[in-house]
């Protein structure tokens, strides 16, 4: 047993990145649900695990980690010999670093805001801001143009194998596929093929199955 505990919510996109990584690595873990609606993530006990009061928090013995992308990097390196590699051959490591940063700083801010407007606001009975959506869609389209150019030369973002750079996109992309934003992915053939490929992974299906158990 690895003794890994992940404190989080099954609908949290950040927590989903960590779940996906653990499933890709075929590593057993305990999911400790955090009731965010009740403010449990702001409790003293949870803040001891993640002082920013956000999910997920990762616990393994005396080790406590937070920030989902740091956690997935730790898992990929510590369990390099298990499951999916999630990293690149040495000569393509620089591209892995670049595309992990692109996801975090170019894609995620726009995708997260679009999901807030189109998925979570309706879920919480709030009103979507059409002007904000229009502006965000236009900006995301430009980002996806860059992705289309890259994916016309490489099967995946960093290299020709599935890595953390691709995996980190899965939570936000999956939500966007259920919205009007889907058209921006569908109209770019290489992006569309990439999305179909990464969203069909068995490990990701296990992450989605967690939501039906909640």
Short mmCIF file of C-alpha atoms in Angstrom, two decimals:
data_model
loop_
_atom_site.label_atom_id
_atom_site.label_comp_id
_atom_site.label_asym_id
_atom_site.label_seq_id
_atom_site.Cartn_x
_atom_site.Cartn_y
_atom_site.Cartn_z
CA UNK A 1 0.00 0.00 0.00
CA UNK A 2 1.21 3.50 -0.85
CA UNK A 3 -0.58 5.20 2.04
CA UNK A 4 -1.67 8.00 -0.28
CA UNK A 5 -4.67 10.11 0.67
CA UNK A 6 -6.14 12.76 -1.59
CA UNK A 7 -8.36 15.27 0.17
CA UNK A 8 -10.69 16.84 -2.35
CA UNK A 9 -13.93 16.93 -4.27
CA UNK A 10 -14.72 14.72 -7.26
CA UNK A 11 -16.04 17.75 -9.18
CA UNK A 12 -12.92 19.84 -8.59
CA UNK A 13 -10.93 20.15 -11.81
CA UNK A 14 -7.71 20.49 -9.81
CA UNK A 15 -8.41 17.35 -7.81
CA UNK A 16 -9.32 15.51 -11.01
CA UNK A 17 -5.80 16.11 -12.34
CA UNK A 18 -4.40 14.25 -9.34
CA UNK A 19 -6.93 11.42 -9.60
CA UNK A 20 -6.10 11.01 -13.29
CA UNK A 21 -2.39 10.82 -12.56
CA UNK A 22 -2.84 8.18 -9.87
CA UNK A 23 -5.06 6.09 -12.14
CA UNK A 24 -2.58 6.43 -15.03
CA UNK A 25 0.10 5.14 -12.67
CA UNK A 26 -2.18 2.38 -11.35
CA UNK A 27 -1.54 3.53 -7.78
CA UNK A 28 -3.97 2.83 -4.96
CA UNK A 29 -5.14 5.85 -2.99
CA UNK A 30 -7.80 6.87 -0.50
CA UNK A 31 -10.13 9.69 -1.49
CA UNK A 32 -11.03 11.79 1.53
CA UNK A 33 -14.09 13.87 0.53
CA UNK A 34 -13.98 17.55 1.43
CA UNK A 35 -17.37 19.23 1.83
CA UNK A 36 -16.64 22.54 0.17
CA UNK A 37 -20.25 23.71 0.38
CA UNK A 38 -19.94 23.51 4.15
CA UNK A 39 -16.61 25.36 4.05
CA UNK A 40 -14.59 22.36 5.19
CA UNK A 41 -11.67 23.46 2.97
CA UNK A 42 -11.33 26.56 5.15
CA UNK A 43 -11.26 24.63 8.42
CA UNK A 44 -8.18 24.63 10.63
CA UNK A 45 -7.66 20.90 10.04
CA UNK A 46 -7.68 21.28 6.25
CA UNK A 47 -5.55 24.44 6.27
CA UNK A 48 -2.86 22.39 8.00
CA UNK A 49 -2.71 20.33 4.80
CA UNK A 50 -3.19 23.16 2.29
CA UNK A 51 -2.67 26.62 3.77
CA UNK A 52 -4.36 28.23 0.75
CA UNK A 53 -7.64 26.51 1.60
CA UNK A 54 -8.08 24.89 -1.79
CA UNK A 55 -8.47 21.31 -2.95
CA UNK A 56 -6.75 19.00 -3.45
CA UNK A 57 -4.40 18.25 -0.60
CA UNK A 58 -2.11 15.24 -0.95
CA UNK A 59 -0.97 13.24 2.05
CA UNK A 60 1.52 10.37 2.19
CA UNK A 61 2.87 9.65 5.63
CA UNK A 62 4.55 12.82 6.87
CA UNK A 63 4.48 14.36 3.38
CA UNK A 64 1.80 16.95 2.65
CA UNK A 65 1.60 18.53 -0.80
CA UNK A 66 -0.72 21.02 -2.47
CA UNK A 67 -1.03 22.55 -5.97
CA UNK A 68 -2.32 19.88 -8.36
CA UNK A 69 0.39 20.19 -11.01
CA UNK A 70 3.15 19.91 -8.40
CA UNK A 71 1.45 16.81 -7.02
CA UNK A 72 1.22 15.15 -10.44
CA UNK A 73 4.90 15.92 -11.10
CA UNK A 74 5.82 14.31 -7.79
CA UNK A 75 3.77 11.21 -8.59
CA UNK A 76 5.21 10.92 -12.11
CA UNK A 77 8.77 11.11 -10.82
CA UNK A 78 8.41 8.98 -7.67
CA UNK A 79 6.55 6.22 -9.53
CA UNK A 80 8.39 6.54 -12.83
CA UNK A 81 8.50 2.74 -13.25
CA UNK A 82 4.75 2.24 -12.80
CA UNK A 83 1.91 2.58 -15.29
CA UNK A 84 2.01 5.29 -17.93
CA UNK A 85 5.34 7.16 -18.05
CA UNK A 86 3.70 10.64 -18.24
CA UNK A 87 7.11 12.15 -18.98
CA UNK A 88 9.19 12.36 -22.16
CA UNK A 89 12.40 10.79 -23.37
CA UNK A 90 15.30 13.03 -22.28
CA UNK A 91 15.69 14.79 -25.61
CA UNK A 92 12.07 16.03 -25.53
CA UNK A 93 11.92 17.05 -21.85
CA UNK A 94 12.22 20.76 -22.77
CA UNK A 95 9.00 20.51 -24.79
CA UNK A 96 7.25 18.86 -21.84
CA UNK A 97 8.24 21.79 -19.66
CA UNK A 98 7.03 24.28 -22.27
CA UNK A 99 3.63 22.67 -22.81
CA UNK A 100 2.99 22.14 -19.11
CA UNK A 101 3.50 25.88 -18.73
CA UNK A 102 1.31 26.61 -21.76
CA UNK A 103 -1.54 24.63 -20.19
CA UNK A 104 -1.19 26.41 -16.85
CA UNK A 105 -0.77 29.97 -18.17
CA UNK A 106 -2.37 30.10 -21.64
CA UNK A 107 -5.14 27.48 -21.65
CA UNK A 108 -6.29 27.05 -18.06
CA UNK A 109 -7.13 30.68 -17.18
CA UNK A 110 -9.46 30.97 -20.17
CA UNK A 111 -10.93 27.47 -19.92
CA UNK A 112 -11.55 27.81 -16.19
CA UNK A 113 -13.34 31.14 -16.62
CA UNK A 114 -15.46 29.73 -19.45
CA UNK A 115 -16.41 26.74 -17.33
CA UNK A 116 -17.31 29.08 -14.49
CA UNK A 117 -19.64 31.03 -16.79
CA UNK A 118 -21.14 28.13 -18.75
CA UNK A 119 -21.09 25.20 -16.31
CA UNK A 120 -20.80 26.29 -12.71
CA UNK A 121 -22.85 29.48 -12.71
CA UNK A 122 -25.94 27.64 -14.06
CA UNK A 123 -25.26 24.84 -11.56
CA UNK A 124 -25.35 27.36 -8.71
CA UNK A 125 -28.38 29.23 -10.05
CA UNK A 126 -26.32 32.23 -11.14
CA UNK A 127 -26.58 34.18 -14.39
CA UNK A 128 -24.04 33.69 -17.16
CA UNK A 129 -22.37 36.82 -18.56
CA UNK A 130 -22.69 36.56 -22.38
CA UNK A 131 -20.21 39.39 -23.00
CA UNK A 132 -17.57 37.69 -20.86
CA UNK A 133 -18.17 34.38 -22.65
CA UNK A 134 -17.79 36.01 -26.08
CA UNK A 135 -14.50 37.65 -25.09
CA UNK A 136 -13.13 34.47 -23.52
CA UNK A 137 -14.12 32.35 -26.52
CA UNK A 138 -12.25 34.68 -28.87
CA UNK A 139 -9.12 34.48 -26.73
CA UNK A 140 -9.36 30.68 -26.43
CA UNK A 141 -9.73 30.36 -30.21
CA UNK A 142 -6.34 32.05 -30.64
CA UNK A 143 -4.76 29.68 -28.13
CA UNK A 144 -6.26 26.71 -29.96
CA UNK A 145 -4.76 27.98 -33.21
CA UNK A 146 -1.35 27.56 -31.58
CA UNK A 147 -2.34 24.07 -30.39
CA UNK A 148 -3.51 23.14 -33.88
CA UNK A 149 -0.15 24.12 -35.34
CA UNK A 150 1.72 22.11 -32.70
CA UNK A 151 -0.52 19.04 -33.01
CA UNK A 152 -0.10 19.04 -36.79
CA UNK A 153 3.52 18.09 -36.09
CA UNK A 154 3.20 15.93 -32.97
CA UNK A 155 0.61 13.36 -31.85
CA UNK A 156 0.60 14.85 -28.36
CA UNK A 157 1.69 18.25 -27.10
CA UNK A 158 5.15 17.52 -25.73
CA UNK A 159 6.16 14.56 -27.88
CA UNK A 160 4.60 11.53 -29.53
CA UNK A 161 3.51 10.01 -26.22
CA UNK A 162 0.86 11.00 -23.67
CA UNK A 163 2.37 13.11 -20.88
CA UNK A 164 1.44 15.35 -17.98
CA UNK A 165 1.12 18.21 -20.47
CA UNK A 166 -1.83 16.48 -22.13
CA UNK A 167 -3.29 15.02 -18.94
CA UNK A 168 -3.50 18.39 -17.20
CA UNK A 169 -5.99 19.57 -19.87
CA UNK A 170 -8.50 16.79 -19.28
CA UNK A 171 -10.71 18.27 -16.52
CA UNK A 172 -11.38 21.59 -18.25
CA UNK A 173 -11.64 20.12 -21.74
CA UNK A 174 -14.18 17.54 -20.62
CA UNK A 175 -16.42 20.25 -19.18
CA UNK A 176 -16.05 22.46 -22.25
CA UNK A 177 -17.10 19.59 -24.51
CA UNK A 178 -20.57 19.90 -22.99
CA UNK A 179 -20.86 23.58 -23.87
CA UNK A 180 -21.02 25.82 -26.93
CA UNK A 181 -17.22 26.09 -26.78
CA UNK A 182 -16.96 22.55 -28.19
CA UNK A 183 -17.17 23.99 -31.70
CA UNK A 184 -13.77 25.64 -31.31
CA UNK A 185 -12.16 22.26 -30.73
CA UNK A 186 -14.17 20.43 -33.37
CA UNK A 187 -13.28 22.85 -36.19
CA UNK A 188 -9.56 22.27 -35.75
CA UNK A 189 -8.88 18.74 -37.02
CA UNK A 190 -5.66 18.04 -35.13
CA UNK A 191 -7.00 19.51 -31.90
CA UNK A 192 -10.21 17.52 -32.37
CA UNK A 193 -8.29 14.25 -32.84
CA UNK A 194 -6.13 15.00 -29.81
CA UNK A 195 -9.18 15.68 -27.63
CA UNK A 196 -10.84 12.44 -28.77
CA UNK A 197 -7.65 10.54 -27.99
CA UNK A 198 -6.95 11.88 -24.50
CA UNK A 199 -10.57 11.88 -23.30
CA UNK A 200 -10.93 8.20 -24.26
CA UNK A 201 -8.20 7.04 -21.88
CA UNK A 202 -9.31 4.35 -19.38
CA UNK A 203 -7.76 6.24 -16.48
CA UNK A 204 -9.88 9.28 -17.29
CA UNK A 205 -13.00 7.12 -17.43
CA UNK A 206 -12.21 6.08 -13.85
CA UNK A 207 -12.00 9.74 -12.80
CA UNK A 208 -15.41 10.45 -14.34
CA UNK A 209 -16.83 7.34 -12.65
CA UNK A 210 -15.96 8.84 -9.27
CA UNK A 211 -18.63 11.49 -9.85
CA UNK A 212 -21.36 8.87 -10.15
CA UNK A 213 -20.34 7.48 -6.76
CA UNK A 214 -20.51 10.77 -4.90
#
